[in-house]
PDB file of C-alpha atoms in Angstrom:
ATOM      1  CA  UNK X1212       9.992 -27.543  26.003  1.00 58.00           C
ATOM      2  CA  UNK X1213       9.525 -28.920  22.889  1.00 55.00           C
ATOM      3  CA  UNK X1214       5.540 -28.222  22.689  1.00 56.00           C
ATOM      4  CA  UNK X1215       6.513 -24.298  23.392  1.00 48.00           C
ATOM      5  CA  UNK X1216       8.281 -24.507  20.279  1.00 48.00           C
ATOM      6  CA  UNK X1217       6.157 -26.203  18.114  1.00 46.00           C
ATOM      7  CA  UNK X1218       3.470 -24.009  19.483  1.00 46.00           C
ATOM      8  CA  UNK X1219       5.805 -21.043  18.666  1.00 47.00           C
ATOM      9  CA  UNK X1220       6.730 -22.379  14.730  1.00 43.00           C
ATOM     10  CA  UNK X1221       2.632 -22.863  14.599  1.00 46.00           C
ATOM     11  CA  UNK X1222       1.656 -19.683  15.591  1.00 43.00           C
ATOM     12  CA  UNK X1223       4.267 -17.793  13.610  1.00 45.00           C
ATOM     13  CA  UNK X1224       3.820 -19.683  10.321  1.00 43.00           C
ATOM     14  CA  UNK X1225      -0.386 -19.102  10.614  1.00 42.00           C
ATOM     15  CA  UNK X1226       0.675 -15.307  11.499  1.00 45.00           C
ATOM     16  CA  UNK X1227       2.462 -15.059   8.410  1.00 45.00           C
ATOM     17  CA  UNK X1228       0.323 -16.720   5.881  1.00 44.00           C
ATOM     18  CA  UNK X1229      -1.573 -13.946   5.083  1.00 47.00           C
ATOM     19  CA  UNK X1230       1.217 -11.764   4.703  1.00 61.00           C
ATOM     20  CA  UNK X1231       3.177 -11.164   1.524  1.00 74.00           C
ATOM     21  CA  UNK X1232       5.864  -8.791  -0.078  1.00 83.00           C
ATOM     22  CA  UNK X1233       4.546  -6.001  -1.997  1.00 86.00           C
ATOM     23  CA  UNK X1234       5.838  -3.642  -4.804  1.00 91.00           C
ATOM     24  CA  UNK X1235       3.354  -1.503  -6.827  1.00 94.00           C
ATOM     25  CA  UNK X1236       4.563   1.003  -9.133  1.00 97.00           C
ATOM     26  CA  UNK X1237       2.961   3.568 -11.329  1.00 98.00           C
ATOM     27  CA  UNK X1238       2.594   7.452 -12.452  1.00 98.00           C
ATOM     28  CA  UNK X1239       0.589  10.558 -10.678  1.00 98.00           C
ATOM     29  CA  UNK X1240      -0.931  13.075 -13.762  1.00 98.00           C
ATOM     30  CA  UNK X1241      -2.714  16.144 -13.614  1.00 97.00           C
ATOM     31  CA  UNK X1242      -6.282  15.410 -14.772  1.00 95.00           C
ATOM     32  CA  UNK X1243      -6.729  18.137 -17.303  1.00 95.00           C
ATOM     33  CA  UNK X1244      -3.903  17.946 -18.774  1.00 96.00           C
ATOM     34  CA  UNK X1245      -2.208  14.669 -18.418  1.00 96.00           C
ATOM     35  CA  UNK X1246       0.804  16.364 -17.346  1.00 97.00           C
ATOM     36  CA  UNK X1247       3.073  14.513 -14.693  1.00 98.00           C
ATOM     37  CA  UNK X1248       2.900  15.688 -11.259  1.00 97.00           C
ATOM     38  CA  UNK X1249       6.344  15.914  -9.555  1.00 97.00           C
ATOM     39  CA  UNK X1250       6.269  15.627  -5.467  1.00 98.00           C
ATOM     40  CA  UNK X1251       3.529  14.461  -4.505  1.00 98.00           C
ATOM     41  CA  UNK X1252       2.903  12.132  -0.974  1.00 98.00           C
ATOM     42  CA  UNK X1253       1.764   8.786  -2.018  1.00 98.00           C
ATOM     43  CA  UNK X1254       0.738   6.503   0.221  1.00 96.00           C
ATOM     44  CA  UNK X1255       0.086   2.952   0.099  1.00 93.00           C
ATOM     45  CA  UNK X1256      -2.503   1.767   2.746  1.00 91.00           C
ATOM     46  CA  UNK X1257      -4.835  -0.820   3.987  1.00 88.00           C
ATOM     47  CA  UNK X1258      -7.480  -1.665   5.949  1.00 85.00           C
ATOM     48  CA  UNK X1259      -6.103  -3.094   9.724  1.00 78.00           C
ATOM     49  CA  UNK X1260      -8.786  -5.362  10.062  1.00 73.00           C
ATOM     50  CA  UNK X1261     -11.870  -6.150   7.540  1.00 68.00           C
ATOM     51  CA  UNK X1262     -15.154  -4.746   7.879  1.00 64.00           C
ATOM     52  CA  UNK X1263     -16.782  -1.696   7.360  1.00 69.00           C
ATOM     53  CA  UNK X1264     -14.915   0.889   9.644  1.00 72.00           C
ATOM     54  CA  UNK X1265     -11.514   0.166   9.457  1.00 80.00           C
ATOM     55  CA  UNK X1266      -8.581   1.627  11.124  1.00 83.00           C
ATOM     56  CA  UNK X1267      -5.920   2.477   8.365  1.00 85.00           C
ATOM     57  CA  UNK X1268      -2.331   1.231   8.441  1.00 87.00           C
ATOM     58  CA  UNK X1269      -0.185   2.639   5.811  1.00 90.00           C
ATOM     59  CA  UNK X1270       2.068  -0.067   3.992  1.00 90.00           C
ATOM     60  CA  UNK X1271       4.739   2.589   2.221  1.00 92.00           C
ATOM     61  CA  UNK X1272       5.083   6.198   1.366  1.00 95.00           C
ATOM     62  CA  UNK X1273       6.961   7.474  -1.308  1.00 97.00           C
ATOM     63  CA  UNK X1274       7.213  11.296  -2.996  1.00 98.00           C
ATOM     64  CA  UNK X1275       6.894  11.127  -6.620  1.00 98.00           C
ATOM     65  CA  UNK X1276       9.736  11.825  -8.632  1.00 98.00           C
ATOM     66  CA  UNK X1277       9.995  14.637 -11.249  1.00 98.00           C
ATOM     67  CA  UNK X1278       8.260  12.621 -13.904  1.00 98.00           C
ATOM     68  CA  UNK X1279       5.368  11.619 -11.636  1.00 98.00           C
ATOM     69  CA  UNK X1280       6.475   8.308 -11.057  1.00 98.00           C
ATOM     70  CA  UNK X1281       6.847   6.749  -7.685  1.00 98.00           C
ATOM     71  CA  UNK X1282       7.759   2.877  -6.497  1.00 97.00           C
ATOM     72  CA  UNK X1283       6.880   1.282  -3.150  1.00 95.00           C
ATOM     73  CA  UNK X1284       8.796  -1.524  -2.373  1.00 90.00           C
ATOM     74  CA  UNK X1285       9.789  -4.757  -0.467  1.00 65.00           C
ATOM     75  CA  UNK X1286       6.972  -4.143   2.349  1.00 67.00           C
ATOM     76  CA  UNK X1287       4.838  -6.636   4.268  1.00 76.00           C
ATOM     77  CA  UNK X1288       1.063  -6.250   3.923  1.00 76.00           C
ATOM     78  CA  UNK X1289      -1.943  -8.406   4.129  1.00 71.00           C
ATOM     79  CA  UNK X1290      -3.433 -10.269   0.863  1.00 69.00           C
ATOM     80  CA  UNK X1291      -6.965 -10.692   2.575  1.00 63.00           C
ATOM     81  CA  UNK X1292      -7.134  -6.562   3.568  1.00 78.00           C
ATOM     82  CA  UNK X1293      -8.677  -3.977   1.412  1.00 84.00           C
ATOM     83  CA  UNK X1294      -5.856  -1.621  -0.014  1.00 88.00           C
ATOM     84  CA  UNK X1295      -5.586   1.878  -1.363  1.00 93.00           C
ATOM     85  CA  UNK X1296      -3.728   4.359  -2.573  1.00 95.00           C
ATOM     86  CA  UNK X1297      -3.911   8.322  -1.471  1.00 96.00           C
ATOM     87  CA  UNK X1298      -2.422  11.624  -2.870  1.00 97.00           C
ATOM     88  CA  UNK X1299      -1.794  14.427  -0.584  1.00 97.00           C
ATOM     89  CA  UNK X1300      -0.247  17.429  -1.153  1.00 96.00           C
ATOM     90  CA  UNK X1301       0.795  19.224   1.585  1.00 94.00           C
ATOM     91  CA  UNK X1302      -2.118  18.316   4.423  1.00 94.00           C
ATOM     92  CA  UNK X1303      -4.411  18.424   1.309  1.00 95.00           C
ATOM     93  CA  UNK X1304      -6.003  14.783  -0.221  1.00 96.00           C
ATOM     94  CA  UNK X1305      -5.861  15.158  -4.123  1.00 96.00           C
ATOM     95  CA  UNK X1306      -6.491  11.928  -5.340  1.00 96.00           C
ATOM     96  CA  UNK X1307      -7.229   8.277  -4.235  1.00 95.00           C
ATOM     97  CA  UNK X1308      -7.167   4.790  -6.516  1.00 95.00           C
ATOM     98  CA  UNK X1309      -8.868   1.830  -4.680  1.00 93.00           C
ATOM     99  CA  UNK X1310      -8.613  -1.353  -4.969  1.00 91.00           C
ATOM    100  CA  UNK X1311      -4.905  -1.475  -5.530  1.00 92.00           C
ATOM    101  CA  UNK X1312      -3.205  -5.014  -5.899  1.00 88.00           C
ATOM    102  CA  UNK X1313       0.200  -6.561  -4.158  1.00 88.00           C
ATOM    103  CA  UNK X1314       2.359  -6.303  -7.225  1.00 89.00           C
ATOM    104  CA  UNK X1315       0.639  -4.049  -9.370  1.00 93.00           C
ATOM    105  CA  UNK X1316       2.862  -1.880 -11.596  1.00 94.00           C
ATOM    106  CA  UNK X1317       0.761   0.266 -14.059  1.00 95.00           C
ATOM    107  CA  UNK X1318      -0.958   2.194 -11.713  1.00 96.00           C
ATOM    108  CA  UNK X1319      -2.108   5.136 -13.134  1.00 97.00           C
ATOM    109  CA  UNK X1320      -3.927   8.426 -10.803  1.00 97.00           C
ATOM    110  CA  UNK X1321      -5.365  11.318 -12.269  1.00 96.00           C
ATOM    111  CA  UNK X1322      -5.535  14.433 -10.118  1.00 95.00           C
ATOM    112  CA  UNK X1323      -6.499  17.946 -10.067  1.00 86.00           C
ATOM    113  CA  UNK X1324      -3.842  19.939  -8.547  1.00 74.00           C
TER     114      UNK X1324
END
């Protein structure tokens, strides 16, 4: 009984390691005229597995508020994973940032509308 649960505590700590709390913040503009863009879906995602072709698993998603600002917060993801960050408006992609960190807050996207 006691090996299950070592076993258990093992497998969930090595699970976890890779995992950490994440909370970006930062502003969507219009790319002409570096006007803030109100309502807007962003979404904060990364890759489900490294490599090339990677299934997509979305960490947070958050509308932009009237001053084109949005905050994603308190969510789990991966510190090994590529992450990204996509605009859509409506069904329509209007902007992307790569490369997006676990706590970065001055995230800035330029879009055209």
């Amino acid at each position: 009984m006691k090996s299950c649960l070592y076993l258990f505590l093992i497998s969930f700590f090595v699970l976890n390691c890779d995992s950490k709390k994440t909370s970006i913040a930062g502003i969507v503009v219009d790319k002409i005229s570096s006007a803030p863009v109100a309502d807007v879906l962003v979404s904060y995602v990364q890759c489900k597995e490294n490599g090339e072709d990677c299934a997509e698993i979305i960490i947070g998603q958050v509308y932009t508020l009237t001053d084109g600002t949005f905050k994603i917060d308190q969510k789990r993801a991966f510190k090994s994973r590529k992450r990204w960050i996509t605009v859509h408006r409506g069904s329509k992609k209007i902007g992307q940032a790569d490369n997006i960190g676990l706590l970065d807050k001055t995230i800035k996207i330029e879009i055209t509308p």
